[in-house]
PDB file of C-alpha atoms in Angstrom:
ATOM      1  CA  UNK A 272     -17.983  65.806 -78.779  1.00 84.00           C
ATOM      2  CA  UNK A 273     -17.024  64.395 -74.658  1.00 86.00           C
ATOM      3  CA  UNK A 274     -20.126  65.751 -73.127  1.00 88.00           C
ATOM      4  CA  UNK A 275     -22.519  63.835 -76.181  1.00 87.00           C
ATOM      5  CA  UNK A 276     -20.901  60.700 -75.355  1.00 91.00           C
ATOM      6  CA  UNK A 277     -20.965  60.797 -71.346  1.00 94.00           C
ATOM      7  CA  UNK A 278     -24.691  61.351 -72.119  1.00 93.00           C
ATOM      8  CA  UNK A 279     -25.851  59.475 -74.161  1.00 94.00           C
ATOM      9  CA  UNK A 280     -23.551  56.740 -72.122  1.00 95.00           C
ATOM     10  CA  UNK A 281     -25.774  57.514 -68.566  1.00 96.00           C
ATOM     11  CA  UNK A 282     -28.651  56.493 -70.693  1.00 95.00           C
ATOM     12  CA  UNK A 283     -28.081  53.584 -72.465  1.00 95.00           C
ATOM     13  CA  UNK A 284     -30.224  50.462 -73.271  1.00 96.00           C
ATOM     14  CA  UNK A 285     -29.286  47.192 -72.286  1.00 95.00           C
ATOM     15  CA  UNK A 286     -26.283  46.040 -74.391  1.00 91.00           C
ATOM     16  CA  UNK A 287     -26.486  48.981 -76.387  1.00 94.00           C
ATOM     17  CA  UNK A 288     -21.994  51.267 -75.747  1.00 92.00           C
ATOM     18  CA  UNK A 289     -20.884  54.006 -76.791  1.00 94.00           C
ATOM     19  CA  UNK A 290     -17.302  54.519 -77.540  1.00 94.00           C
ATOM     20  CA  UNK A 291     -15.368  58.120 -77.102  1.00 92.00           C
ATOM     21  CA  UNK A 292     -13.382  57.798 -80.355  1.00 93.00           C
ATOM     22  CA  UNK A 293     -13.059  59.868 -84.031  1.00 94.00           C
ATOM     23  CA  UNK A 294     -13.212  57.368 -86.467  1.00 95.00           C
ATOM     24  CA  UNK A 295     -11.272  58.096 -89.681  1.00 95.00           C
ATOM     25  CA  UNK A 296      -8.504  57.012 -91.409  1.00 94.00           C
ATOM     26  CA  UNK A 297      -6.229  57.339 -88.739  1.00 95.00           C
ATOM     27  CA  UNK A 298      -4.220  60.212 -89.389  1.00 96.00           C
ATOM     28  CA  UNK A 299      -4.764  63.655 -86.884  1.00 97.00           C
ATOM     29  CA  UNK A 300      -7.510  65.722 -87.950  1.00 96.00           C
ATOM     30  CA  UNK A 301      -9.313  68.787 -87.529  1.00 97.00           C
ATOM     31  CA  UNK A 302     -12.806  68.251 -85.637  1.00 96.00           C
ATOM     32  CA  UNK A 303     -15.108  71.532 -86.161  1.00 97.00           C
ATOM     33  CA  UNK A 304     -18.055  71.324 -83.537  1.00 95.00           C
ATOM     34  CA  UNK A 305     -20.979  73.352 -84.309  1.00 96.00           C
ATOM     35  CA  UNK A 306     -23.787  74.729 -82.481  1.00 96.00           C
ATOM     36  CA  UNK A 307     -25.708  72.184 -82.816  1.00 94.00           C
ATOM     37  CA  UNK A 308     -23.571  69.153 -81.857  1.00 90.00           C
ATOM     38  CA  UNK A 309     -25.148  66.523 -84.551  1.00 91.00           C
ATOM     39  CA  UNK A 310     -23.394  68.346 -87.103  1.00 95.00           C
ATOM     40  CA  UNK A 311     -20.126  68.562 -86.390  1.00 95.00           C
ATOM     41  CA  UNK A 312     -17.742  67.525 -88.575  1.00 96.00           C
ATOM     42  CA  UNK A 313     -14.473  66.688 -89.660  1.00 96.00           C
ATOM     43  CA  UNK A 314     -15.103  68.995 -92.289  1.00 97.00           C
ATOM     44  CA  UNK A 315     -15.167  72.521 -92.113  1.00 97.00           C
ATOM     45  CA  UNK A 316     -19.321  73.553 -93.214  1.00 98.00           C
ATOM     46  CA  UNK A 317     -19.396  74.381 -96.997  1.00 98.00           C
ATOM     47  CA  UNK A 318     -20.634  77.836 -95.610  1.00 97.00           C
ATOM     48  CA  UNK A 319     -20.892  79.391 -98.908  1.00 96.00           C
ATOM     49  CA  UNK A 320     -23.227  76.887 -99.658  1.00 97.00           C
ATOM     50  CA  UNK A 321     -25.515  76.474 -97.053  1.00 96.00           C
ATOM     51  CA  UNK A 322     -26.303  80.425 -96.566  1.00 93.00           C
ATOM     52  CA  UNK A 323     -28.308  80.197-100.164  1.00 92.00           C
ATOM     53  CA  UNK A 324     -30.803  77.656 -97.931  1.00 92.00           C
ATOM     54  CA  UNK A 325     -32.645  79.209 -95.016  1.00 89.00           C
ATOM     55  CA  UNK A 326     -31.853  77.913 -91.558  1.00 89.00           C
ATOM     56  CA  UNK A 327     -28.900  75.298 -92.558  1.00 94.00           C
ATOM     57  CA  UNK A 328     -26.254  77.709 -91.708  1.00 94.00           C
ATOM     58  CA  UNK A 329     -28.175  78.325 -88.498  1.00 94.00           C
ATOM     59  CA  UNK A 330     -27.275  74.792 -87.405  1.00 95.00           C
ATOM     60  CA  UNK A 331     -23.500  74.989 -88.843  1.00 96.00           C
ATOM     61  CA  UNK A 332     -22.029  77.366 -87.007  1.00 97.00           C
ATOM     62  CA  UNK A 333     -18.790  76.279 -85.503  1.00 97.00           C
ATOM     63  CA  UNK A 334     -17.752  77.222 -82.223  1.00 97.00           C
ATOM     64  CA  UNK A 335     -14.255  75.850 -81.207  1.00 96.00           C
ATOM     65  CA  UNK A 336     -11.956  73.542 -83.546  1.00 97.00           C
ATOM     66  CA  UNK A 337      -9.446  71.114 -82.346  1.00 96.00           C
ATOM     67  CA  UNK A 338      -7.050  68.735 -82.682  1.00 97.00           C
ATOM     68  CA  UNK A 339      -8.173  65.076 -82.796  1.00 96.00           C
ATOM     69  CA  UNK A 340      -6.476  61.621 -83.100  1.00 96.00           C
ATOM     70  CA  UNK A 341      -9.195  59.788 -85.318  1.00 97.00           C
ATOM     71  CA  UNK A 342      -8.859  56.034 -85.195  1.00 97.00           C
ATOM     72  CA  UNK A 343      -9.683  53.677 -88.316  1.00 97.00           C
ATOM     73  CA  UNK A 344     -12.778  51.680 -87.996  1.00 97.00           C
ATOM     74  CA  UNK A 345     -10.430  48.418 -88.586  1.00 97.00           C
ATOM     75  CA  UNK A 346      -8.531  49.015 -85.879  1.00 97.00           C
ATOM     76  CA  UNK A 347     -11.799  48.695 -83.630  1.00 96.00           C
ATOM     77  CA  UNK A 348     -11.773  45.152 -81.369  1.00 95.00           C
ATOM     78  CA  UNK A 349     -15.114  46.299 -80.563  1.00 93.00           C
ATOM     79  CA  UNK A 350     -16.356  46.513 -84.001  1.00 93.00           C
ATOM     80  CA  UNK A 351     -14.749  43.129 -85.650  1.00 93.00           C
ATOM     81  CA  UNK A 352     -16.127  40.540 -87.285  1.00 92.00           C
ATOM     82  CA  UNK A 353     -19.567  43.700 -87.049  1.00 95.00           C
ATOM     83  CA  UNK A 354     -22.407  41.935 -90.120  1.00 96.00           C
ATOM     84  CA  UNK A 355     -24.554  45.192 -90.192  1.00 97.00           C
ATOM     85  CA  UNK A 356     -22.751  49.439 -90.120  1.00 97.00           C
ATOM     86  CA  UNK A 357     -24.812  52.244 -90.341  1.00 97.00           C
ATOM     87  CA  UNK A 358     -22.630  55.532 -90.871  1.00 96.00           C
ATOM     88  CA  UNK A 359     -23.904  59.169 -90.440  1.00 94.00           C
ATOM     89  CA  UNK A 360     -20.606  61.760 -90.060  1.00 94.00           C
ATOM     90  CA  UNK A 361     -21.180  64.020 -91.304  1.00 95.00           C
ATOM     91  CA  UNK A 362     -19.278  64.105 -94.622  1.00 95.00           C
ATOM     92  CA  UNK A 363     -16.637  61.878 -93.697  1.00 95.00           C
ATOM     93  CA  UNK A 364     -18.578  58.862 -95.484  1.00 96.00           C
ATOM     94  CA  UNK A 365     -15.607  58.035 -97.448  1.00 97.00           C
ATOM     95  CA  UNK A 366     -12.111  57.772 -95.515  1.00 96.00           C
ATOM     96  CA  UNK A 367     -14.742  55.964 -92.524  1.00 97.00           C
ATOM     97  CA  UNK A 368     -14.775  53.215 -95.344  1.00 97.00           C
ATOM     98  CA  UNK A 369     -11.592  53.642 -96.591  1.00 96.00           C
ATOM     99  CA  UNK A 370     -10.489  52.580 -92.930  1.00 96.00           C
ATOM    100  CA  UNK A 371     -12.995  49.808 -93.160  1.00 97.00           C
ATOM    101  CA  UNK A 372     -11.783  47.791 -95.782  1.00 97.00           C
ATOM    102  CA  UNK A 373     -10.616  44.532 -93.655  1.00 96.00           C
ATOM    103  CA  UNK A 374     -14.562  45.183 -91.796  1.00 97.00           C
ATOM    104  CA  UNK A 375     -15.974  45.406 -94.942  1.00 97.00           C
ATOM    105  CA  UNK A 376     -15.189  41.866 -95.688  1.00 95.00           C
ATOM    106  CA  UNK A 377     -17.860  40.888 -92.988  1.00 95.00           C
ATOM    107  CA  UNK A 378     -19.985  43.347 -93.310  1.00 97.00           C
ATOM    108  CA  UNK A 379     -23.551  41.529 -94.798  1.00 98.00           C
ATOM    109  CA  UNK A 380     -25.798  45.149 -95.061  1.00 98.00           C
ATOM    110  CA  UNK A 381     -24.510  48.632 -95.085  1.00 98.00           C
ATOM    111  CA  UNK A 382     -26.447  51.923 -94.271  1.00 98.00           C
ATOM    112  CA  UNK A 383     -24.851  55.025 -94.755  1.00 98.00           C
ATOM    113  CA  UNK A 384     -25.821  58.768 -95.103  1.00 97.00           C
ATOM    114  CA  UNK A 385     -25.313  59.994 -98.554  1.00 97.00           C
ATOM    115  CA  UNK A 386     -25.249  63.513 -99.847  1.00 97.00           C
ATOM    116  CA  UNK A 387     -25.667  65.185-103.036  1.00 97.00           C
ATOM    117  CA  UNK A 388     -24.574  68.322-102.539  1.00 97.00           C
ATOM    118  CA  UNK A 389     -21.276  69.866-100.603  1.00 97.00           C
ATOM    119  CA  UNK A 390     -22.372  70.467 -97.503  1.00 97.00           C
ATOM    120  CA  UNK A 391     -19.180  69.932 -95.793  1.00 98.00           C
ATOM    121  CA  UNK A 392     -16.374  71.210 -97.890  1.00 97.00           C
ATOM    122  CA  UNK A 393     -13.980  69.011 -99.860  1.00 95.00           C
ATOM    123  CA  UNK A 394     -16.259  66.031 -99.051  1.00 96.00           C
ATOM    124  CA  UNK A 395     -16.636  63.108-100.950  1.00 96.00           C
ATOM    125  CA  UNK A 396     -20.520  62.404-102.510  1.00 97.00           C
ATOM    126  CA  UNK A 397     -22.764  59.785-103.366  1.00 97.00           C
ATOM    127  CA  UNK A 398     -21.649  59.364-106.865  1.00 97.00           C
ATOM    128  CA  UNK A 399     -18.304  58.425-105.077  1.00 97.00           C
ATOM    129  CA  UNK A 400     -19.313  57.176-102.301  1.00 98.00           C
ATOM    130  CA  UNK A 401     -21.428  54.582-104.333  1.00 98.00           C
ATOM    131  CA  UNK A 402     -17.981  53.354-106.555  1.00 98.00           C
ATOM    132  CA  UNK A 403     -16.207  52.533-103.878  1.00 98.00           C
ATOM    133  CA  UNK A 404     -18.772  50.137-101.970  1.00 98.00           C
ATOM    134  CA  UNK A 405     -19.927  48.458-105.262  1.00 97.00           C
ATOM    135  CA  UNK A 406     -15.523  47.712-105.237  1.00 97.00           C
ATOM    136  CA  UNK A 407     -16.062  46.117-101.859  1.00 97.00           C
ATOM    137  CA  UNK A 408     -18.887  43.755-103.150  1.00 96.00           C
ATOM    138  CA  UNK A 409     -21.987  45.288-102.175  1.00 98.00           C
ATOM    139  CA  UNK A 410     -24.289  46.330-104.812  1.00 98.00           C
ATOM    140  CA  UNK A 411     -27.185  49.415-103.514  1.00 98.00           C
ATOM    141  CA  UNK A 412     -30.453  48.426-102.630  1.00 98.00           C
ATOM    142  CA  UNK A 413     -32.622  51.521-101.650  1.00 97.00           C
ATOM    143  CA  UNK A 414     -31.979  55.037-100.956  1.00 97.00           C
ATOM    144  CA  UNK A 415     -34.836  57.158 -98.516  1.00 93.00           C
ATOM    145  CA  UNK A 416     -34.746  59.610 -96.079  1.00 92.00           C
ATOM    146  CA  UNK A 417     -34.035  62.218 -99.401  1.00 93.00           C
ATOM    147  CA  UNK A 418     -34.055  65.797 -98.044  1.00 92.00           C
ATOM    148  CA  UNK A 419     -33.555  68.848 -99.250  1.00 91.00           C
ATOM    149  CA  UNK A 420     -34.623  72.606 -98.079  1.00 90.00           C
ATOM    150  CA  UNK A 421     -36.028  75.936 -99.947  1.00 89.00           C
ATOM    151  CA  UNK A 422     -33.410  78.112-101.876  1.00 90.00           C
ATOM    152  CA  UNK A 423     -33.069  81.681-100.392  1.00 87.00           C
ATOM    153  CA  UNK A 424     -34.459  84.400-102.140  1.00 82.00           C
ATOM    154  CA  UNK A 425     -32.931  87.271-102.850  1.00 79.00           C
ATOM    155  CA  UNK A 426     -33.894  90.329-100.107  1.00 71.00           C
ATOM    156  CA  UNK A 427     -36.527  88.604 -98.780  1.00 67.00           C
ATOM    157  CA  UNK A 428     -36.693  85.649 -95.140  1.00 67.00           C
ATOM    158  CA  UNK A 429     -39.727  84.191 -95.680  1.00 68.00           C
ATOM    159  CA  UNK A 430     -39.602  80.962 -97.357  1.00 70.00           C
ATOM    160  CA  UNK A 431     -42.230  80.039 -99.924  1.00 68.00           C
ATOM    161  CA  UNK A 432     -44.168  77.015 -99.161  1.00 61.00           C
ATOM    162  CA  UNK A 433     -43.955  73.332-102.004  1.00 62.00           C
ATOM    163  CA  UNK A 434     -40.986  74.854-102.844  1.00 67.00           C
ATOM    164  CA  UNK A 435     -38.447  71.936-101.524  1.00 70.00           C
ATOM    165  CA  UNK A 436     -37.082  70.934-104.531  1.00 83.00           C
ATOM    166  CA  UNK A 437     -33.110  70.795-104.431  1.00 91.00           C
ATOM    167  CA  UNK A 438     -32.257  67.379-102.607  1.00 93.00           C
ATOM    168  CA  UNK A 439     -29.641  67.238-100.571  1.00 95.00           C
ATOM    169  CA  UNK A 440     -28.558  64.185 -98.889  1.00 96.00           C
ATOM    170  CA  UNK A 441     -30.804  61.239 -97.988  1.00 97.00           C
ATOM    171  CA  UNK A 442     -30.278  57.294 -96.853  1.00 97.00           C
ATOM    172  CA  UNK A 443     -28.873  54.720 -98.786  1.00 98.00           C
ATOM    173  CA  UNK A 444     -28.903  50.980 -98.215  1.00 98.00           C
ATOM    174  CA  UNK A 445     -25.892  48.262 -99.958  1.00 98.00           C
ATOM    175  CA  UNK A 446     -26.687  44.667 -99.279  1.00 98.00           C
ATOM    176  CA  UNK A 447     -23.548  41.934-100.215  1.00 97.00           C
ATOM    177  CA  UNK A 448     -23.597  41.665-103.739  1.00 97.00           C
ATOM    178  CA  UNK A 449     -27.270  39.414-104.216  1.00 97.00           C
ATOM    179  CA  UNK A 450     -25.657  37.460-107.643  1.00 97.00           C
ATOM    180  CA  UNK A 451     -22.826  35.402-105.049  1.00 97.00           C
ATOM    181  CA  UNK A 452     -24.826  34.643-101.964  1.00 97.00           C
ATOM    182  CA  UNK A 453     -23.428  31.183-103.130  1.00 95.00           C
ATOM    183  CA  UNK A 454     -19.868  32.973-101.615  1.00 96.00           C
ATOM    184  CA  UNK A 455     -21.732  33.624 -98.314  1.00 97.00           C
ATOM    185  CA  UNK A 456     -21.922  30.343 -95.831  1.00 97.00           C
ATOM    186  CA  UNK A 457     -25.621  29.757 -94.309  1.00 97.00           C
ATOM    187  CA  UNK A 458     -24.572  31.569 -91.083  1.00 97.00           C
ATOM    188  CA  UNK A 459     -24.323  34.693 -93.063  1.00 98.00           C
ATOM    189  CA  UNK A 460     -27.325  34.204 -95.415  1.00 98.00           C
ATOM    190  CA  UNK A 461     -29.410  33.856 -91.941  1.00 98.00           C
ATOM    191  CA  UNK A 462     -28.390  36.908 -90.483  1.00 98.00           C
ATOM    192  CA  UNK A 463     -28.637  38.751 -93.912  1.00 98.00           C
ATOM    193  CA  UNK A 464     -32.230  38.048 -94.663  1.00 98.00           C
ATOM    194  CA  UNK A 465     -33.113  38.345 -91.059  1.00 98.00           C
ATOM    195  CA  UNK A 466     -31.281  42.452 -91.393  1.00 98.00           C
ATOM    196  CA  UNK A 467     -33.329  42.743 -94.660  1.00 98.00           C
ATOM    197  CA  UNK A 468     -36.965  41.260 -93.054  1.00 97.00           C
ATOM    198  CA  UNK A 469     -36.683  43.269 -89.646  1.00 97.00           C
ATOM    199  CA  UNK A 470     -35.083  46.609 -90.933  1.00 96.00           C
ATOM    200  CA  UNK A 471     -35.977  46.868 -93.962  1.00 97.00           C
ATOM    201  CA  UNK A 472     -39.337  45.186 -94.586  1.00 96.00           C
ATOM    202  CA  UNK A 473     -37.529  43.366 -97.871  1.00 97.00           C
ATOM    203  CA  UNK A 474     -39.501  40.486 -97.979  1.00 97.00           C
ATOM    204  CA  UNK A 475     -38.675  39.538-101.702  1.00 97.00           C
ATOM    205  CA  UNK A 476     -34.947  39.873-101.427  1.00 98.00           C
ATOM    206  CA  UNK A 477     -35.191  38.091 -97.836  1.00 98.00           C
ATOM    207  CA  UNK A 478     -36.549  35.174 -99.535  1.00 97.00           C
ATOM    208  CA  UNK A 479     -34.380  34.565-102.294  1.00 98.00           C
ATOM    209  CA  UNK A 480     -31.213  35.003 -99.148  1.00 98.00           C
ATOM    210  CA  UNK A 481     -33.872  32.421 -97.785  1.00 98.00           C
ATOM    211  CA  UNK A 482     -33.304  30.320-101.096  1.00 97.00           C
ATOM    212  CA  UNK A 483     -29.723  30.504-100.931  1.00 98.00           C
ATOM    213  CA  UNK A 484     -29.352  28.772 -98.127  1.00 98.00           C
ATOM    214  CA  UNK A 485     -31.413  26.239 -98.040  1.00 97.00           C
ATOM    215  CA  UNK A 486     -29.362  25.641-101.233  1.00 96.00           C
ATOM    216  CA  UNK A 487     -26.615  24.808 -99.095  1.00 96.00           C
ATOM    217  CA  UNK A 488     -27.481  24.183 -95.808  1.00 96.00           C
ATOM    218  CA  UNK A 489     -30.058  21.066 -97.551  1.00 96.00           C
ATOM    219  CA  UNK A 490     -33.189  23.468 -95.235  1.00 96.00           C
ATOM    220  CA  UNK A 491     -36.629  24.708 -96.268  1.00 95.00           C
ATOM    221  CA  UNK A 492     -37.019  27.718 -94.965  1.00 97.00           C
ATOM    222  CA  UNK A 493     -38.023  30.057 -98.269  1.00 96.00           C
ATOM    223  CA  UNK A 494     -40.857  28.008 -98.150  1.00 95.00           C
ATOM    224  CA  UNK A 495     -42.071  28.245 -94.787  1.00 95.00           C
ATOM    225  CA  UNK A 496     -41.358  31.580 -94.906  1.00 96.00           C
ATOM    226  CA  UNK A 497     -43.505  32.861 -97.502  1.00 95.00           C
ATOM    227  CA  UNK A 498     -45.828  30.723 -95.804  1.00 94.00           C
ATOM    228  CA  UNK A 499     -46.049  32.846 -93.151  1.00 92.00           C
ATOM    229  CA  UNK A 500     -45.944  36.473 -95.259  1.00 92.00           C
ATOM    230  CA  UNK A 501     -49.468  34.966 -97.128  1.00 89.00           C
ATOM    231  CA  UNK A 502     -50.754  34.025 -94.103  1.00 85.00           C
ATOM    232  CA  UNK A 503     -51.012  30.321 -94.362  1.00 66.00           C
ATOM    233  CA  UNK A 504     -49.179  28.622 -91.476  1.00 55.00           C
ATOM    234  CA  UNK A 505     -50.921  25.183 -91.386  1.00 53.00           C
TER     235      UNK A 505
END
């Protein structure tokens, strides 16, 4: 959505850049622009499923379709050497990842939206995303932000309080396989520890990663880190 990209760039913080690309598998695709821009997707909203829930269909109405040339992450010079990747592409996660196998070799932490029901037609669900990422040497670290919606009752347009039990989407965080940390460089291990600590508060795994760094670099960062965590900075 070009106007959204322009708006974001006008208000961008220093160091932030918004690029006008439709990221996918490098082929020409049909883009479905929805009435709420953030629900727009290369996939068509699954109206039959969305209509079963309160409000979801109201924010995923397609207002325009157009053909777009997608680009693979592997073909974008702006992402070369990235350590951290976050995806929120409305059902197109597997398409993006399949066009990023070279990029994924450098990725230390991947954060992606996941879905448990096909909110878009033909979208791969969590199980398929998980299988693909494990094949790329990444393992699931945590799932958070689980969200769902309330089913509509036949003939009644009122939500029943406290009945959101149907989970539909969430956020999954993957990390480089912690059973193979010795395969990472000392610099990569430091980056991984920082991302885990600062972004996710995963102090235990950060300490494990620092221990792998100490073995590789002959440093003593793990003890210093644990002392800081425990409040003993003498």
